[in-house]
CSV table of C-alpha atoms in Angstrom, one decimal:
chain,number,residue,atom,x,y,z
U,1,MET,CA,6.5,37.3,21.3
U,2,ALA,CA,8.2,36.6,18.0
U,3,ASP,CA,6.0,36.0,15.0
U,4,THR,CA,8.9,35.0,12.7
U,5,LEU,CA,12.4,33.6,13.3
U,6,ASN,CA,15.8,33.4,11.6
U,7,LEU,CA,16.2,29.7,11.0
U,8,ILE,CA,19.7,28.5,10.1
U,9,PHE,CA,20.1,24.9,9.1
U,10,ASP,CA,23.1,22.6,9.0
U,11,LEU,CA,23.2,20.5,5.8
U,12,ASP,CA,24.7,17.1,6.0
U,13,GLY,CA,23.0,14.9,8.6
U,14,THR,CA,20.3,17.5,9.0
U,15,LEU,CA,18.7,18.1,5.7
U,16,ILE,CA,20.5,15.5,3.5
U,17,ASP,CA,22.4,12.3,4.1
U,18,SER,CA,25.4,12.6,1.7
U,19,ALA,CA,28.0,10.4,3.5
U,20,PRO,CA,27.4,7.5,1.0
U,21,ASP,CA,28.3,9.7,-1.9
U,22,ILE,CA,31.4,11.0,-0.2
U,23,HIS,CA,32.5,7.4,0.5
U,24,ALA,CA,31.8,6.4,-3.1
U,25,ALA,CA,33.7,9.3,-4.5
U,26,ALA,CA,36.7,8.7,-2.3
U,27,ASN,CA,37.0,5.1,-3.1
U,28,LYS,CA,36.6,5.9,-6.9
U,29,VAL,CA,39.5,8.3,-7.0
U,30,PHE,CA,41.8,6.2,-4.8
U,31,GLN,CA,41.1,3.1,-6.8
U,32,ALA,CA,41.8,5.0,-10.0
U,33,LYS,CA,45.3,5.5,-8.6
U,34,GLY,CA,45.8,1.9,-7.8
U,35,LEU,CA,45.2,2.5,-4.1
U,36,GLU,CA,43.0,0.4,-1.7
U,37,PRO,CA,39.3,1.4,-1.1
U,38,PHE,CA,38.1,2.3,2.4
U,39,PRO,CA,35.2,0.9,4.5
U,40,PHE,CA,32.3,3.4,4.8
U,41,ALA,CA,32.9,4.0,8.5
U,42,VAL,CA,36.5,5.1,7.9
U,43,VAL,CA,35.5,7.7,5.3
U,44,LYS,CA,32.5,8.9,7.4
U,45,GLY,CA,34.8,9.4,10.4
U,46,PHE,CA,37.1,11.7,8.4
U,47,ILE,CA,34.2,14.0,7.1
U,48,GLY,CA,33.9,17.5,8.5
U,49,ASN,CA,36.9,19.7,7.6
U,50,GLY,CA,36.8,19.9,3.9
U,51,VAL,CA,37.9,17.9,0.9
U,52,GLY,CA,41.6,18.6,1.3
U,53,VAL,CA,41.7,17.5,4.9
U,54,LEU,CA,39.6,14.4,4.1
U,55,VAL,CA,42.1,13.3,1.4
U,56,SER,CA,45.0,13.9,3.7
U,57,ARG,CA,43.5,11.9,6.4
U,58,LEU,CA,42.8,9.0,3.9
U,59,LEU,CA,46.3,9.0,2.5
U,60,ALA,CA,47.8,9.0,6.0
U,61,ALA,CA,45.5,6.0,6.9
U,62,GLN,CA,47.2,4.1,4.1
U,63,GLY,CA,50.6,5.2,5.3
U,64,LEU,CA,51.1,7.6,2.4
U,65,GLU,CA,52.3,11.2,2.3
U,66,PRO,CA,49.3,13.3,3.2
U,67,THR,CA,50.4,16.3,1.0
U,68,GLY,CA,52.1,16.8,-2.3
U,69,PRO,CA,51.3,16.0,-5.9
U,70,LEU,CA,49.3,12.9,-5.2
U,71,HIS,CA,47.1,14.7,-2.7
U,72,GLN,CA,46.6,17.5,-5.2
U,73,ASP,CA,45.5,15.1,-7.9
U,74,LEU,CA,43.2,13.2,-5.6
U,75,VAL,CA,41.6,16.4,-4.4
U,76,ALA,CA,41.0,17.7,-7.9
U,77,SER,CA,39.5,14.3,-9.0
U,78,PHE,CA,37.3,14.1,-5.9
U,79,ILE,CA,35.9,17.6,-6.4
U,80,SER,CA,35.2,16.9,-10.1
U,81,LEU,CA,33.1,13.8,-9.1
U,82,TYR,CA,31.6,15.1,-5.8
U,83,GLU,CA,30.0,18.4,-6.9
U,84,GLU,CA,27.5,16.6,-9.0
U,85,ALA,CA,27.3,13.3,-7.0
U,86,PHE,CA,23.8,12.8,-5.8
U,87,ASP,CA,22.9,9.2,-6.7
U,88,LEU,CA,23.5,8.0,-3.1
U,89,THR,CA,22.4,11.2,-1.4
U,90,ALA,CA,19.0,11.3,0.1
U,91,VAL,CA,16.8,14.2,1.5
U,92,TYR,CA,15.5,13.3,4.9
U,93,PRO,CA,11.7,12.6,4.8
U,94,GLY,CA,9.5,15.7,5.1
U,95,VAL,CA,12.4,18.2,4.6
U,96,CYS,CA,11.1,19.8,1.3
U,97,ASP,CA,7.5,20.3,2.6
U,98,ALA,CA,8.7,21.6,6.0
U,99,LEU,CA,11.1,24.2,4.4
U,100,GLN,CA,8.3,25.5,2.1
U,101,ALA,CA,5.8,25.7,5.0
U,102,LEU,CA,8.4,27.5,7.3
U,103,SER,CA,9.1,30.0,4.5
U,104,ALA,CA,5.4,30.5,3.8
U,105,GLN,CA,4.9,31.3,7.6
U,106,GLY,CA,7.4,34.2,7.1
U,107,HIS,CA,10.4,32.6,8.7
U,108,ARG,CA,13.9,33.5,7.1
U,109,LEU,CA,15.9,30.4,6.3
U,110,GLY,CA,19.5,29.9,5.6
U,111,ILE,CA,22.3,27.3,5.7
U,112,CYS,CA,25.4,27.0,7.8
U,113,THR,CA,27.5,23.9,6.7
U,114,ASN,CA,31.1,22.8,6.8
U,115,LYS,CA,30.6,21.3,3.4
U,116,PRO,CA,32.5,23.4,0.7
U,117,GLU,CA,30.2,26.2,-0.7
U,118,GLY,CA,30.3,24.8,-4.3
U,119,PRO,CA,29.1,21.3,-3.5
U,120,ALA,CA,26.6,22.6,-0.9
U,121,ARG,CA,25.1,25.0,-3.4
U,122,ALA,CA,25.0,22.1,-6.0
U,123,ALA,CA,23.3,19.8,-3.6
U,124,LEU,CA,20.6,22.5,-2.6
U,125,ARG,CA,20.0,23.2,-6.2
U,126,HIS,CA,19.7,19.5,-7.3
U,127,PHE,CA,17.2,18.7,-4.5
U,128,GLY,CA,15.2,21.9,-4.9
U,129,LEU,CA,16.1,23.2,-1.5
U,130,ASP,CA,17.8,26.4,-2.7
U,131,ARG,CA,14.5,28.3,-3.4
U,132,ASP,CA,13.8,28.6,0.4
U,133,MET,CA,17.3,29.7,1.5
U,134,ARG,CA,18.3,33.2,1.7
U,135,VAL,CA,21.9,32.7,2.7
U,136,LEU,CA,24.6,29.9,2.4
U,137,ILE,CA,27.7,29.9,4.6
U,138,GLY,CA,29.8,27.0,3.5
U,139,GLY,CA,33.0,25.5,5.0
U,140,ASP,CA,35.2,27.6,2.8
U,141,THR,CA,33.2,30.8,2.8
U,142,LEU,CA,35.0,32.2,5.8
U,143,PRO,CA,38.5,31.5,7.3
U,144,GLU,CA,36.6,29.9,10.2
U,145,ARG,CA,34.5,26.8,10.1
U,146,LYS,CA,32.0,25.4,12.7
U,147,PRO,CA,32.3,24.9,15.7
U,148,ASP,CA,33.8,28.4,15.6
U,149,PRO,CA,30.7,30.6,16.0
U,150,ALA,CA,31.7,33.0,13.1
U,151,PRO,CA,29.9,31.1,10.2
U,152,LEU,CA,26.7,30.8,12.1
U,153,LEU,CA,26.9,34.5,13.2
U,154,ALA,CA,27.6,35.5,9.6
U,155,ALA,CA,24.5,33.6,8.3
U,156,LEU,CA,22.4,35.3,10.9
U,157,ALA,CA,23.7,38.7,10.2
U,158,ALA,CA,22.9,38.1,6.5
U,159,LEU,CA,19.3,37.4,7.4
U,160,GLY,CA,18.9,40.5,9.6
U,161,PRO,CA,17.9,41.2,13.2
U,162,GLY,CA,15.5,39.0,15.0
U,163,PRO,CA,15.3,35.9,17.3
U,164,ALA,CA,17.1,32.8,15.9
U,165,LEU,CA,17.3,29.1,16.1
U,166,PHE,CA,20.0,26.8,14.7
U,167,LEU,CA,18.9,23.4,13.5
U,168,GLY,CA,21.5,20.7,13.4
U,169,ASP,CA,22.2,17.1,14.1
U,170,SER,CA,25.8,16.8,15.6
U,171,GLU,CA,28.1,17.6,18.4
U,172,VAL,CA,29.7,20.2,16.2
U,173,ASP,CA,26.3,21.9,15.7
U,174,ALA,CA,25.6,21.8,19.4
U,175,GLU,CA,29.1,23.4,20.1
U,176,THR,CA,28.6,26.0,17.4
U,177,ALA,CA,25.1,27.0,18.8
U,178,HIS,CA,26.5,27.2,22.3
U,179,ALA,CA,29.5,29.4,21.2
U,180,ALA,CA,27.2,31.8,19.3
U,181,ASN,CA,24.6,31.9,22.1
U,182,VAL,CA,21.9,30.7,19.7
U,183,PRO,CA,19.3,28.1,20.7
U,184,LEU,CA,19.8,24.7,19.1
U,185,ALA,CA,17.0,22.5,17.6
U,186,LEU,CA,18.4,19.0,17.4
U,187,PHE,CA,17.5,16.6,14.6
U,188,THR,CA,17.9,13.2,16.1
U,189,GLU,CA,18.3,11.1,12.9
U,190,GLY,CA,21.6,12.4,11.7
U,191,TYR,CA,25.2,11.7,12.6
U,192,ARG,CA,25.2,12.4,16.3
U,193,LYS,CA,26.9,10.0,18.8
U,194,THR,CA,26.0,11.9,22.1
U,195,PRO,CA,22.5,11.1,23.6
U,196,ALA,CA,20.1,13.8,22.5
U,197,GLU,CA,19.2,14.8,26.0
U,198,ALA,CA,22.7,15.6,26.8
U,199,MET,CA,23.3,18.2,24.0
U,200,GLY,CA,21.6,21.2,25.5
U,201,ALA,CA,19.0,21.6,22.7
U,202,LYS,CA,16.0,23.9,23.1
U,203,LEU,CA,14.1,21.6,20.9
U,204,ILE,CA,14.6,17.9,20.0
U,205,PHE,CA,12.7,16.5,16.9
U,206,SER,CA,12.9,13.3,14.8
U,207,ASP,CA,10.3,14.1,12.1
U,208,PHE,CA,10.4,17.1,9.8
U,209,THR,CA,6.7,16.9,9.1
U,210,ALA,CA,6.2,18.1,12.7
U,211,LEU,CA,8.8,20.9,12.5
U,212,PRO,CA,6.5,23.8,11.2
U,213,GLY,CA,4.1,23.2,14.3
U,214,LEU,CA,7.1,23.0,16.6
U,215,ILE,CA,8.6,26.1,15.3
U,216,SER,CA,5.3,28.0,15.6
U,217,HIS,CA,5.1,26.9,19.2
U,218,ILE,CA,8.7,27.7,20.2
U,219,ALA,CA,8.6,31.1,18.4
U,220,ARG,CA,6.4,32.4,21.2
U,221,ARG,CA,9.1,31.7,23.7
U,222,LEU,CA,12.1,33.2,21.8
């Protein structure tokens, strides 16, 4: 029976909802170049592979060259805005208290996200979530990104041996957990499109206030 677990969290769509800030930053830098803005759904659909790929996809969507000097300028402008863009980002209800409670119970906490490491660290620091995290693996920390299992395995290795749980919200997180042979706890209020029951999660939850109790219960079975 495990008393404590290694708990690795996804960031966007699991602990915070930052898609509105990504959308706003993208439109600001594109409009500054005299280009058309994008609907929210378009930008949200391109999130997940880093700023460079996001900008390339947005340029291609407007029929423009996805690489080259314009791409470089837009990426630089986007990063300068986005690293400290928090006005439209929100922490999901109950997250802060849940992380503090889990840490107080002796669980070891970390982050595995496809968000670049710099903006991820800035977001954690801004919202006071960094104090509970012992490791952060971002989308550019390793050559591989989720759903490759390498980032999740690296985060777990940094926490040390012991039973583990990966807490995420999306199909990418489910695929990552499966590839790494790590049980998944699925947060249902994020960016998922697949029915929750079809994602092979060990635990499904919608409310972070309930998470410490759920973790205490599931720790007995890991």
